[in-house]
Coordinates of C-alpha atoms and ligand atoms in Angstrom, one line a residue:
M5 CA 191.0 95.1 63.2
D6 CA 189.8 97.5 60.4
T7 CA 189.9 96.2 56.9
L8 CA 191.7 97.7 54.0
A9 CA 189.8 99.1 50.9
S10 CA 188.2 96.4 48.8
S11 CA 190.4 94.9 46.2
K12 CA 191.0 97.3 43.3
P13 CA 190.7 96.0 39.7
V14 CA 193.9 94.7 38.2
R15 CA 194.8 96.5 35.0
F16 CA 197.7 95.7 32.7
F17 CA 198.6 96.1 29.0
K18 CA 198.8 92.9 27.0
S19 CA 198.3 91.9 23.4
G20 CA 197.7 95.5 22.3
T21 CA 195.0 96.3 24.9
V22 CA 194.4 97.2 28.5
H23 CA 192.9 94.3 30.4
T24 CA 190.8 95.2 33.5
L25 CA 190.0 92.3 35.8
F26 CA 187.6 92.7 38.7
D27 CA 187.4 90.9 42.0
V28 CA 190.8 89.3 41.8
A29 CA 191.6 87.7 45.1
P30 CA 194.8 89.0 46.7
T31 CA 196.5 85.6 46.6
R32 CA 195.5 84.7 43.0
T33 CA 198.6 84.2 41.0
L34 CA 199.4 85.8 37.6
L35 CA 199.6 82.3 36.1
E36 CA 196.1 81.4 37.3
V37 CA 194.7 84.6 35.9
L38 CA 196.5 84.0 32.6
R39 CA 195.5 80.4 32.1
E40 CA 192.1 80.4 33.7
D41 CA 190.7 83.9 33.2
L42 CA 192.3 85.0 30.0
H43 CA 192.7 81.5 28.5
C44 CA 196.3 82.3 27.6
T45 CA 197.4 78.7 28.0
G46 CA 200.7 79.1 26.2
T47 CA 202.2 79.8 29.6
K48 CA 202.7 76.5 31.3
E49 CA 202.8 75.4 34.9
G50 CA 205.6 73.0 35.8
C51 CA 206.6 73.2 39.4
G52 CA 204.5 76.1 40.7
E53 CA 207.4 77.3 42.9
G54 CA 209.7 79.4 40.7
D55 CA 212.2 76.6 40.0
C56 CA 211.5 75.4 36.4
G57 CA 210.7 78.5 34.4
A58 CA 207.9 76.9 32.4
C59 CA 205.7 79.8 33.5
T60 CA 208.1 82.6 32.6
V61 CA 206.5 85.8 31.2
V62 CA 208.0 89.3 30.6
V63 CA 206.8 92.4 32.4
G64 CA 207.6 95.9 31.5
E65 CA 207.4 99.4 33.0
L66 CA 208.5 102.9 32.1
R67 CA 211.3 104.1 34.4
A68 CA 212.5 107.6 33.7
G69 CA 211.1 107.3 30.1
K70 CA 212.8 104.0 29.4
L71 CA 210.9 100.8 29.0
H72 CA 212.4 98.4 31.5
T73 CA 211.6 94.7 30.7
Q74 CA 212.4 91.6 32.6
A75 CA 211.5 87.9 32.8
V76 CA 209.7 86.7 35.9
N77 CA 207.9 83.6 37.0
S78 CA 204.2 84.0 36.8
C79 CA 203.5 81.0 39.1
I80 CA 204.6 82.9 42.2
K81 CA 203.8 86.4 41.1
L82 CA 200.5 87.7 42.4
A83 CA 198.2 89.0 39.8
H84 CA 197.8 92.3 41.5
A85 CA 201.5 92.8 41.3
V86 CA 201.3 93.5 37.5
D87 CA 198.7 96.2 38.0
G88 CA 199.9 99.2 35.8
L89 CA 202.5 97.1 33.9
A90 CA 202.9 95.8 30.4
L91 CA 202.9 92.0 30.1
W92 CA 204.0 89.7 27.3
T93 CA 203.4 86.0 27.2
V94 CA 204.4 83.6 24.4
E95 CA 201.1 84.5 22.6
D96 CA 202.3 88.1 22.2
L97 CA 205.6 87.7 20.4
A98 CA 204.7 87.0 16.8
T99 CA 203.5 90.0 14.8
P100 CA 199.9 90.1 13.7
D101 CA 200.9 88.9 10.3
G102 CA 202.3 85.7 11.9
S103 CA 206.0 86.5 11.7
L104 CA 207.8 84.9 14.5
H105 CA 209.9 86.8 17.1
P106 CA 213.6 86.2 16.7
A107 CA 213.5 84.1 20.0
Q108 CA 210.9 81.8 18.3
S109 CA 212.6 81.7 14.9
A110 CA 216.0 80.9 16.4
M111 CA 214.5 78.1 18.6
V112 CA 212.9 76.6 15.5
A113 CA 216.1 76.9 13.4
C114 CA 218.3 75.5 16.1
H115 CA 215.9 72.6 17.1
G116 CA 215.6 74.0 20.6
S117 CA 212.3 72.4 21.4
Q118 CA 211.8 68.7 22.2
C119 CA 208.9 68.0 24.6
G120 CA 207.8 71.6 24.1
F121 CA 206.4 72.0 27.6
C122 CA 209.3 74.1 28.8
T123 CA 209.6 75.9 25.5
P124 CA 207.3 78.9 26.1
G125 CA 209.3 79.7 29.2
F126 CA 212.6 79.4 27.4
V127 CA 211.3 81.6 24.6
M128 CA 210.2 84.3 27.0
S129 CA 213.6 84.3 28.7
L130 CA 215.2 84.6 25.3
A131 CA 212.8 87.4 24.3
A132 CA 213.8 89.3 27.5
L133 CA 217.5 88.7 26.6
A134 CA 217.0 89.9 23.0
E135 CA 215.3 93.1 24.3
Q136 CA 218.2 93.7 26.7
Q137 CA 220.9 93.0 24.1
A138 CA 219.0 95.0 21.4
G139 CA 220.9 93.4 18.5
K140 CA 224.3 93.1 20.3
A141 CA 226.2 89.8 20.2
I142 CA 225.3 87.3 22.9
S143 CA 228.1 85.2 24.5
R144 CA 227.5 81.7 25.7
E145 CA 227.9 82.9 29.2
T146 CA 225.4 85.7 28.8
A147 CA 222.9 83.2 27.3
S148 CA 223.5 80.8 30.1
H149 CA 222.8 83.4 32.8
A150 CA 219.7 84.6 31.0
L151 CA 218.4 80.9 31.0
S152 CA 219.5 80.2 34.5
G153 CA 215.8 80.0 35.7
N154 CA 214.7 77.6 32.9
L155 CA 214.9 73.9 33.3
C156 CA 214.8 71.5 30.3
R157 CA 214.0 68.1 31.7
C158 CA 215.3 66.4 28.5
T159 CA 218.5 68.4 28.8
G160 CA 218.4 69.9 25.4
Y161 CA 220.4 72.9 26.5
R162 CA 223.0 73.0 23.7
P163 CA 220.4 73.8 20.9
I164 CA 218.7 76.2 23.2
L165 CA 221.9 78.1 23.9
D166 CA 222.7 78.0 20.2
A167 CA 219.3 79.6 19.6
A168 CA 220.1 82.3 22.2
Q169 CA 223.2 83.2 20.2
A170 CA 221.6 82.9 16.8
M171 CA 218.9 85.5 17.7
V172 CA 221.5 88.2 16.9
D173 CA 221.6 87.2 13.3
L174 CA 217.9 87.9 12.9
P175 CA 216.4 91.4 12.6
H176 CA 215.8 92.8 16.1
Q177 CA 212.1 93.0 17.0
S178 CA 211.7 95.3 20.0
L179 CA 209.0 94.9 22.6
D180 CA 209.2 98.7 23.0
T181 CA 206.6 99.9 20.6
P182 CA 204.6 103.2 20.6
Q183 CA 201.5 101.1 21.3
V184 CA 203.0 99.7 24.5
R185 CA 204.1 103.2 25.7
T186 CA 200.6 104.6 25.0
G187 CA 199.1 101.7 27.0
L188 CA 201.5 102.3 29.9
R189 CA 200.7 106.0 30.0
A190 CA 197.0 105.3 29.9
L191 CA 197.4 103.0 32.9
A192 CA 199.5 105.6 34.8
H193 CA 196.7 108.2 34.2
V194 CA 194.1 105.8 35.6
A195 CA 196.2 105.1 38.7
Q196 CA 196.7 108.9 39.2
A197 CA 193.0 109.5 38.8
E198 CA 192.2 106.8 41.4
A199 CA 194.7 108.3 43.8
A200 CA 193.3 111.8 43.3
A201 CA 189.8 110.5 44.0
L202 CA 190.8 109.8 47.6
A203 CA 190.4 112.7 49.9
P204 CA 193.8 114.5 50.1
G205 CA 195.8 114.8 53.3
Q206 CA 194.4 111.7 55.1
P207 CA 195.9 108.3 55.3
V208 CA 194.4 105.9 52.8
A209 CA 193.0 103.6 55.4
K210 CA 190.9 106.4 56.9
R211 CA 189.4 107.2 53.5
V212 CA 187.8 103.8 53.0
Q213 CA 184.1 104.1 52.7
K214 CA 183.1 100.4 52.5
P215 CA 185.6 98.1 54.2
A216 CA 185.8 94.7 52.5
A217 CA 187.0 91.3 53.5
S218 CA 189.9 91.1 51.0
A219 CA 192.3 93.6 49.7
Y220 CA 195.6 94.1 47.9
T221 CA 197.2 97.5 48.5
A222 CA 200.4 98.8 46.9
P223 CA 201.1 102.3 48.2
T224 CA 203.5 104.4 46.2
D225 CA 205.0 106.5 49.0
L226 CA 206.6 105.6 52.3
A227 CA 204.4 107.7 54.5
N228 CA 201.3 105.9 53.2
L229 CA 202.9 102.5 53.6
L230 CA 203.9 103.2 57.2
T231 CA 200.4 104.5 58.0
L232 CA 198.9 101.4 56.5
R233 CA 201.3 99.1 58.3
Q234 CA 200.5 100.7 61.6
A235 CA 196.7 100.4 61.0
Y236 CA 196.9 96.8 59.7
P237 CA 199.7 95.0 61.3
D238 CA 198.1 91.6 60.4
A239 CA 198.1 92.3 56.7
Q240 CA 200.6 90.1 54.9
L241 CA 203.5 92.2 53.8
V242 CA 204.9 91.2 50.4
A243 CA 207.7 92.3 48.1
G244 CA 208.7 90.2 45.1
C245 CA 206.7 87.2 46.5
T246 CA 209.4 84.7 45.7
D247 CA 209.2 83.4 49.3
V248 CA 205.5 84.3 50.0
G249 CA 204.4 82.9 46.6
L250 CA 205.4 79.4 47.7
W251 CA 203.5 79.7 51.0
I252 CA 200.4 80.3 48.7
T253 CA 201.1 77.7 46.0
K254 CA 202.7 74.9 48.1
Q255 CA 201.3 75.5 51.6
H256 CA 198.0 76.7 50.3
R257 CA 198.0 79.6 52.7
D258 CA 195.5 82.4 52.1
F259 CA 195.8 86.0 53.1
A260 CA 192.8 88.2 53.3
Q261 CA 194.9 91.4 53.2
V262 CA 198.1 92.0 51.4
L263 CA 200.3 95.0 51.6
D264 CA 202.8 95.3 48.7
V265 CA 206.0 97.4 49.3
T266 CA 207.4 97.3 45.8
R267 CA 205.7 100.4 44.5
V268 CA 207.1 102.6 47.3
E269 CA 209.4 105.0 45.4
E270 CA 211.7 105.6 48.4
L271 CA 212.3 101.9 48.8
R272 CA 213.1 101.3 45.1
Q273 CA 216.2 103.5 45.2
I274 CA 219.9 102.9 45.8
D275 CA 221.5 106.0 47.4
H276 CA 225.2 106.6 47.4
Y277 CA 226.9 108.3 50.4
P278 CA 230.6 109.0 50.9
Q279 CA 231.1 106.0 53.2
H280 CA 228.3 103.6 52.3
I281 CA 225.4 102.8 50.0
A282 CA 221.8 102.5 51.1
I283 CA 219.8 99.9 49.2
G284 CA 216.1 100.3 49.5
A285 CA 214.3 97.2 50.7
A286 CA 212.2 97.0 47.5
V287 CA 215.2 97.0 45.2
S288 CA 215.3 93.8 43.2
L289 CA 218.0 91.3 43.9
T290 CA 219.3 91.8 40.3
D291 CA 219.8 95.6 40.9
A292 CA 221.0 95.2 44.5
F293 CA 223.7 92.7 43.5
A294 CA 224.7 94.9 40.5
A295 CA 225.3 97.8 43.0
L296 CA 227.3 95.5 45.3
V297 CA 229.3 94.1 42.4
A298 CA 230.0 97.7 41.2
Q299 CA 231.7 98.3 44.6
R300 CA 233.3 94.9 44.8
P301 CA 233.7 93.2 41.4
E302 CA 234.9 90.0 43.1
L303 CA 231.3 89.3 44.1
R304 CA 230.1 88.9 40.5
S305 CA 230.1 85.1 40.4
F306 CA 228.4 84.8 43.8
A307 CA 225.6 87.2 42.7
Q308 CA 224.9 84.8 39.8
R309 CA 224.6 81.9 42.2
F310 CA 221.6 83.4 43.9
A311 CA 218.5 81.5 42.5
G312 CA 218.0 82.0 38.7
L313 CA 217.5 85.3 36.9
P314 CA 213.6 85.5 37.0
V315 CA 213.7 85.0 40.8
R316 CA 216.4 87.7 41.1
N317 CA 214.4 90.0 38.9
A318 CA 211.3 89.7 41.1
G319 CA 212.8 89.0 44.6
T320 CA 214.1 91.9 46.7
L321 CA 217.0 92.3 49.0
G322 CA 214.6 93.5 51.7
G323 CA 212.6 90.3 51.3
N324 CA 215.6 88.1 51.6
V325 CA 216.8 89.9 54.8
A326 CA 213.3 90.1 56.3
N327 CA 212.5 86.5 55.6
G328 CA 215.5 85.6 57.7
S329 CA 216.1 82.1 56.4
P330 CA 219.2 80.5 58.0
I331 CA 220.2 79.5 54.5
G332 CA 219.4 82.8 52.9
D333 CA 222.4 83.9 50.8
S334 CA 222.6 87.7 51.0
M335 CA 222.9 87.8 54.8
P336 CA 226.3 86.1 55.3
L337 CA 227.7 88.5 52.7
L338 CA 226.0 91.5 54.2
I339 CA 227.2 90.6 57.7
A340 CA 230.8 90.2 56.5
L341 CA 230.5 93.6 54.8
G342 CA 229.3 95.2 58.1
A343 CA 225.8 96.1 56.8
H344 CA 223.2 97.7 59.0
L345 CA 219.4 97.6 58.7
V346 CA 217.2 100.7 58.9
L347 CA 213.7 99.7 60.2
A348 CA 211.0 102.2 59.6
S349 CA 207.6 102.8 61.2
A350 CA 205.1 105.7 61.5
R351 CA 206.8 106.2 64.9
G352 CA 210.3 106.8 63.3
Y353 CA 213.4 104.9 62.4
R354 CA 215.9 102.7 64.1
E355 CA 219.1 101.1 62.9
M356 CA 221.0 98.0 63.9
P357 CA 223.8 95.8 62.6
L358 CA 222.2 93.1 60.4
E359 CA 223.3 90.2 62.7
D360 CA 221.3 91.7 65.6
F361 CA 218.1 91.5 63.6
Y362 CA 218.0 87.8 63.9
L363 CA 216.8 86.6 67.3
A364 CA 216.0 82.9 66.8
Y365 CA 214.9 80.6 64.0
R366 CA 212.6 82.7 61.8
K367 CA 212.3 85.3 64.6
T368 CA 213.5 88.8 63.9
A369 CA 213.5 92.1 65.8
L370 CA 210.9 93.5 63.4
R371 CA 208.0 95.0 65.3
A372 CA 204.4 94.7 64.2
D373 CA 204.2 98.2 62.8
E374 CA 207.7 98.2 61.2
I375 CA 209.0 97.4 57.8
V376 CA 212.6 96.9 56.6
G377 CA 213.4 100.2 55.0
W378 CA 217.1 100.1 53.8
I379 CA 220.1 98.0 54.0
T380 CA 223.3 100.2 54.4
V381 CA 226.5 98.7 53.2
P382 CA 229.9 100.3 53.8
K383 CA 231.9 101.0 50.7
P384 CA 235.3 99.2 50.4
L385 CA 238.3 101.0 51.7
P386 CA 240.5 102.4 49.0
A387 CA 243.1 99.8 47.9
P388 CA 246.6 100.6 49.3
R389 CA 249.1 101.6 46.7
S390 CA 251.5 98.9 47.8
R391 CA 249.0 96.1 47.2
S392 CA 250.6 93.2 45.3
K393 CA 248.8 92.0 42.2
T394 CA 249.1 88.3 43.2
S395 CA 248.5 88.4 46.9
A396 CA 246.6 90.4 49.5
A397 CA 249.1 91.3 52.1
N398 CA 247.6 94.7 52.4
G399 CA 244.1 96.1 52.2
E400 CA 240.6 94.6 52.2
F401 CA 240.1 91.1 50.8
C402 CA 236.5 89.9 50.4
R403 CA 235.2 86.6 49.2
V404 CA 231.9 84.7 49.5
Y405 CA 231.4 81.0 48.9
K406 CA 228.1 79.2 48.3
I407 CA 228.1 75.4 48.6
S408 CA 225.0 73.8 47.1
K409 CA 224.2 70.5 45.3
R410 CA 223.4 72.2 42.0
H411 CA 225.3 75.2 40.6
E412 CA 222.3 77.0 39.1
D413 CA 219.1 77.9 41.1
D414 CA 219.8 76.0 44.3
I415 CA 219.7 76.8 48.0
S416 CA 222.9 76.8 50.0
A417 CA 224.0 74.0 52.3
V418 CA 226.6 76.3 53.6
C419 CA 227.5 79.9 52.7
L420 CA 230.6 81.6 54.1
A421 CA 231.5 85.2 53.5
L422 CA 234.8 86.7 54.6
Q423 CA 236.3 90.1 54.6
L424 CA 239.7 90.7 56.2
R425 CA 241.6 93.9 56.4
L426 CA 245.3 93.2 56.2
D427 CA 248.3 95.5 56.9
K428 CA 251.8 94.4 56.2
G429 CA 250.8 90.8 56.4
R430 CA 248.9 91.1 59.7
V431 CA 245.1 90.8 60.2
M432 CA 243.9 94.2 61.3
D433 CA 240.2 93.3 61.2
A434 CA 238.2 90.2 60.3
S435 CA 234.5 90.0 59.5
L436 CA 232.9 86.6 58.8
G437 CA 229.2 85.9 58.1
A438 CA 227.9 82.3 57.8
G439 CA 224.7 80.7 56.6
G440 CA 223.5 77.1 56.9
V441 CA 225.3 76.5 60.2
A442 CA 222.8 77.8 62.8
A443 CA 219.2 78.7 63.3
T444 CA 219.8 82.1 61.9
P445 CA 222.4 83.8 59.7
V446 CA 225.3 84.4 62.0
R447 CA 228.5 86.3 62.5
A448 CA 231.5 84.0 63.3
R449 CA 232.7 86.0 66.3
A450 CA 235.1 83.4 67.8
T451 CA 236.8 82.9 64.5
E452 CA 237.0 86.7 63.9
A453 CA 238.7 86.9 67.3
A454 CA 241.1 84.1 66.4
L455 CA 242.2 86.0 63.3
R456 CA 242.4 89.6 64.6
G457 CA 245.9 90.8 65.2
Q458 CA 247.5 87.6 64.0
P459 CA 250.1 87.3 61.2
W460 CA 248.3 86.3 58.0
N461 CA 250.0 82.9 57.4
A462 CA 249.1 79.3 57.1
D463 CA 249.5 78.6 60.9
T464 CA 247.0 81.3 61.7
V465 CA 244.6 80.0 59.1
H466 CA 244.9 76.4 60.4
A467 CA 244.1 77.6 64.0
A468 CA 241.2 79.7 62.7
M469 CA 239.9 76.7 60.7
A470 CA 239.7 74.7 63.9
T471 CA 237.9 77.5 65.7
L472 CA 235.4 78.0 62.8
R473 CA 234.6 74.3 62.7
A474 CA 233.9 74.3 66.4
E475 CA 232.0 77.6 66.5
F476 CA 228.6 76.3 65.3
A477 CA 226.5 73.2 65.8
P478 CA 224.8 72.8 62.4
I479 CA 222.0 70.4 61.9
S480 CA 221.9 67.5 59.5
D481 CA 219.2 67.8 56.8
M482 CA 218.5 66.9 53.2
R483 CA 221.1 69.4 52.0
A484 CA 224.0 68.2 54.1
T485 CA 225.0 66.5 57.3
S486 CA 226.3 68.4 60.3
A487 CA 229.7 66.9 59.9
Y488 CA 229.9 67.9 56.3
R489 CA 228.9 71.5 57.1
R490 CA 231.6 71.8 59.7
E491 CA 234.2 70.3 57.5
V492 CA 233.4 72.5 54.6
L493 CA 233.4 75.7 56.7
G494 CA 237.0 75.1 57.6
N495 CA 237.8 74.1 54.0
L496 CA 236.3 77.4 52.7
L497 CA 238.6 79.3 55.0
W498 CA 241.5 77.4 53.6
R499 CA 240.3 78.3 50.1
Y500 CA 240.1 81.9 51.1
W501 CA 243.7 81.8 52.3
L502 CA 244.8 80.2 49.0
E503 CA 243.0 82.9 47.0
S504 CA 244.6 85.6 49.2
Q505 CA 248.0 84.1 48.2
G506 CA 247.2 84.5 44.5
S507 CA 245.8 81.0 43.7
T508 CA 243.2 81.3 41.0
A509 CA 240.8 78.9 39.3
I510 CA 240.4 76.7 42.4
D511 CA 236.7 76.5 42.1
L512 CA 234.8 73.5 40.6
Q513 CA 233.9 75.4 37.5
S514 CA 237.5 75.9 36.6
L515 CA 238.4 72.3 37.2
T516 CA 239.6 70.5 34.1
L517 CA 239.4 66.7 34.5
G518 CA 242.6 65.0 33.6
G519 CA 244.7 68.1 34.4
P520 CA 245.3 71.3 32.5
Q521 CA 244.7 71.1 28.7
P522 CA 247.4 72.2 26.3
Ligands
FAD610 C1 213.3 79.1 42.8 C2 213.8 79.9 43.9 C3 215.1 79.9 44.2 C4 215.6 80.7 45.3 N1 216.9 80.7 45.5 C5 217.4 81.4 46.6 C6 218.8 81.5 46.8 O1 219.6 80.9 46.0 N2 219.2 82.1 47.9 C7 218.4 82.7 48.8 O2 218.8 83.3 49.7 N3 217.1 82.7 48.6 C8 216.6 82.1 47.5 N4 215.2 82.1 47.3 C9 214.3 82.7 48.2 C10 213.8 84.1 47.8 O3 214.0 84.4 46.4 C11 214.5 85.2 48.5 O4 214.4 85.1 49.9 C12 214.0 86.6 48.1 O5 215.0 87.6 48.4 C13 212.8 87.0 48.8 O6 212.4 88.3 48.5 P1 211.0 88.7 48.0 O7 211.0 90.2 47.7 O8 210.5 87.8 47.0 O9 210.2 88.5 49.4 P2 208.7 88.1 49.7 O10 208.5 86.7 49.3 O11 207.8 89.1 49.1 O12 208.7 88.2 51.2 C14 209.5 87.4 52.1 C15 209.3 87.8 53.5 O13 209.8 89.1 53.8 C16 208.8 90.0 54.3 N5 209.1 91.3 53.7 C17 209.3 91.5 52.4 N6 209.7 92.8 52.3 C18 209.7 93.4 53.5 C19 210.0 94.6 54.0 N7 210.4 95.7 53.3 N8 209.9 94.8 55.4 C20 209.5 93.8 56.2 N9 209.2 92.6 55.7 C21 209.3 92.4 54.4 C22 207.5 89.4 53.8 O14 206.5 89.8 54.7 C23 207.8 87.9 53.9 O15 207.7 87.5 55.3 C24 214.7 81.3 46.2 C25 213.3 81.3 45.9 C26 212.9 80.6 44.8 C27 211.4 80.6 44.5
FES611 S1 205.9 76.7 37.1 FE1 207.9 76.2 37.4 S2 208.8 78.2 37.7 FE2 206.7 78.6 37.5
FES612 S1 212.1 70.5 25.6 FE1 210.8 70.5 27.3 S2 211.9 69.7 28.9 FE2 213.3 70.0 27.4

């Protein structure tokens, strides 16, 4: 196998200057570079696997002239992935005269720090929230979502949430300064000059003069990515690295060559067509779910159940689908919605229903020279005029349920997504995707058949519940027993029925102990 070009320097804008780091190994994490090379030890390491948020930093890039900032976990982000970006750690928030950022001042004023170890991560999530809200009021719910990736082991959440809301009373201090913009433009010029230095009209791989043993390559257009994938099928493909990062930090795997898909412009877009949307594989989970929620607002609460915000900011929909975990959350939903995958290679494109992509445990139909290009999702059918406000006798009715031990930032024991098309109280079509019940994400075909054509009533639902419980043979593991998984599958179908009949607030979050309060 040929090797890719030797590892490029990593350049990013931080603390008012462009940092250029040479010889950074492709699997070196951003946290390692920050703490060990730059001695920015304000950023802490807690879990090293994206769970606790102690390592949270803010990254920024210019998109169509706007500075786009977001909180991410530096422990599972590869250092090369911030090449060309602006970066803020807790050391960068106070102004040179020592005035604290509102996120810091509010934490002090509200007594939001106890052990202090988690505090830099909380502060960075708050700084990202302040930037996003730009002086607008922050609700408790918004604060809670912004902090969904931060764990305080001494459970001091109330003062931290108070601090989030108190930031708005302090003068807004934007991260978007002329200095940052100048730095980002300078980085963009360097990247353009580097690209221009390569001979035009030839694939990057062929232009390499001195092949080296390690490399990190992040092509910016699809043609280049596909050429590289074909030439180097053994290179480790990465996107947001929220799965791959753990292979590095927890399994101590090393990759000599890494091919990053997240800079490819064509894969960063969401395209709208009359009947469907096409979500590029490198679109972040945050943006992909926002697009799905815009089509189907009923998915909002499920979207917030996927990991925590920093993981959703870094992770991609394509990575979730390609990783193919049987307990991955987007796949049951996408299967129920009738999504297709477009796989791309230098040879061309092919398309398939998502469920056909999964062949066996962690085995997919992806060929060595292919990448996942787009996920196409049908738009909802227009709601019929006759649709009742309290029940779903007509039209499409979609729900997705995630069962996990912890509400925030946890992996599913079972995930069930359902979409029925009803007409005059009869099931015209049924589409069910399930996770956590088989070796791959699956379509519940037998249950769909049991529902199709039947009157939408409690008898039909009871019969379908029995079919659904018998359709799969889930395993018992640390998340749930096989018996629990089967039982809960049926119960979720019953819940779906209740919701279709207008029952609301039947989830755990809405439960008021001791009955309804006056
Ligand atoms: C703390 C934490 C919480 C999490 N919670 C959840 C959760 O609630 N639900 C859930 O489903 N997952 C969860 N995950 C897993 C992970 O975030 C998702 O699977 C995510 O979507 C992976 O996307 P990524 O871009 O980070 O993929 P990466 O880690 O970069 O890649 C994952 C795999 O996909 C391949 N790949 C990536 N892009 C492509 C492409 N375009 N074409 C072909 N192959 C590709 C890579 O080669 C690799 O094999 C969690 C992870 C962490 C760390
Ligand atoms: S160290 Fe825990 S999320 Fe990074
Ligand atoms: S203040 Fe650090 S764990 Fe809570």
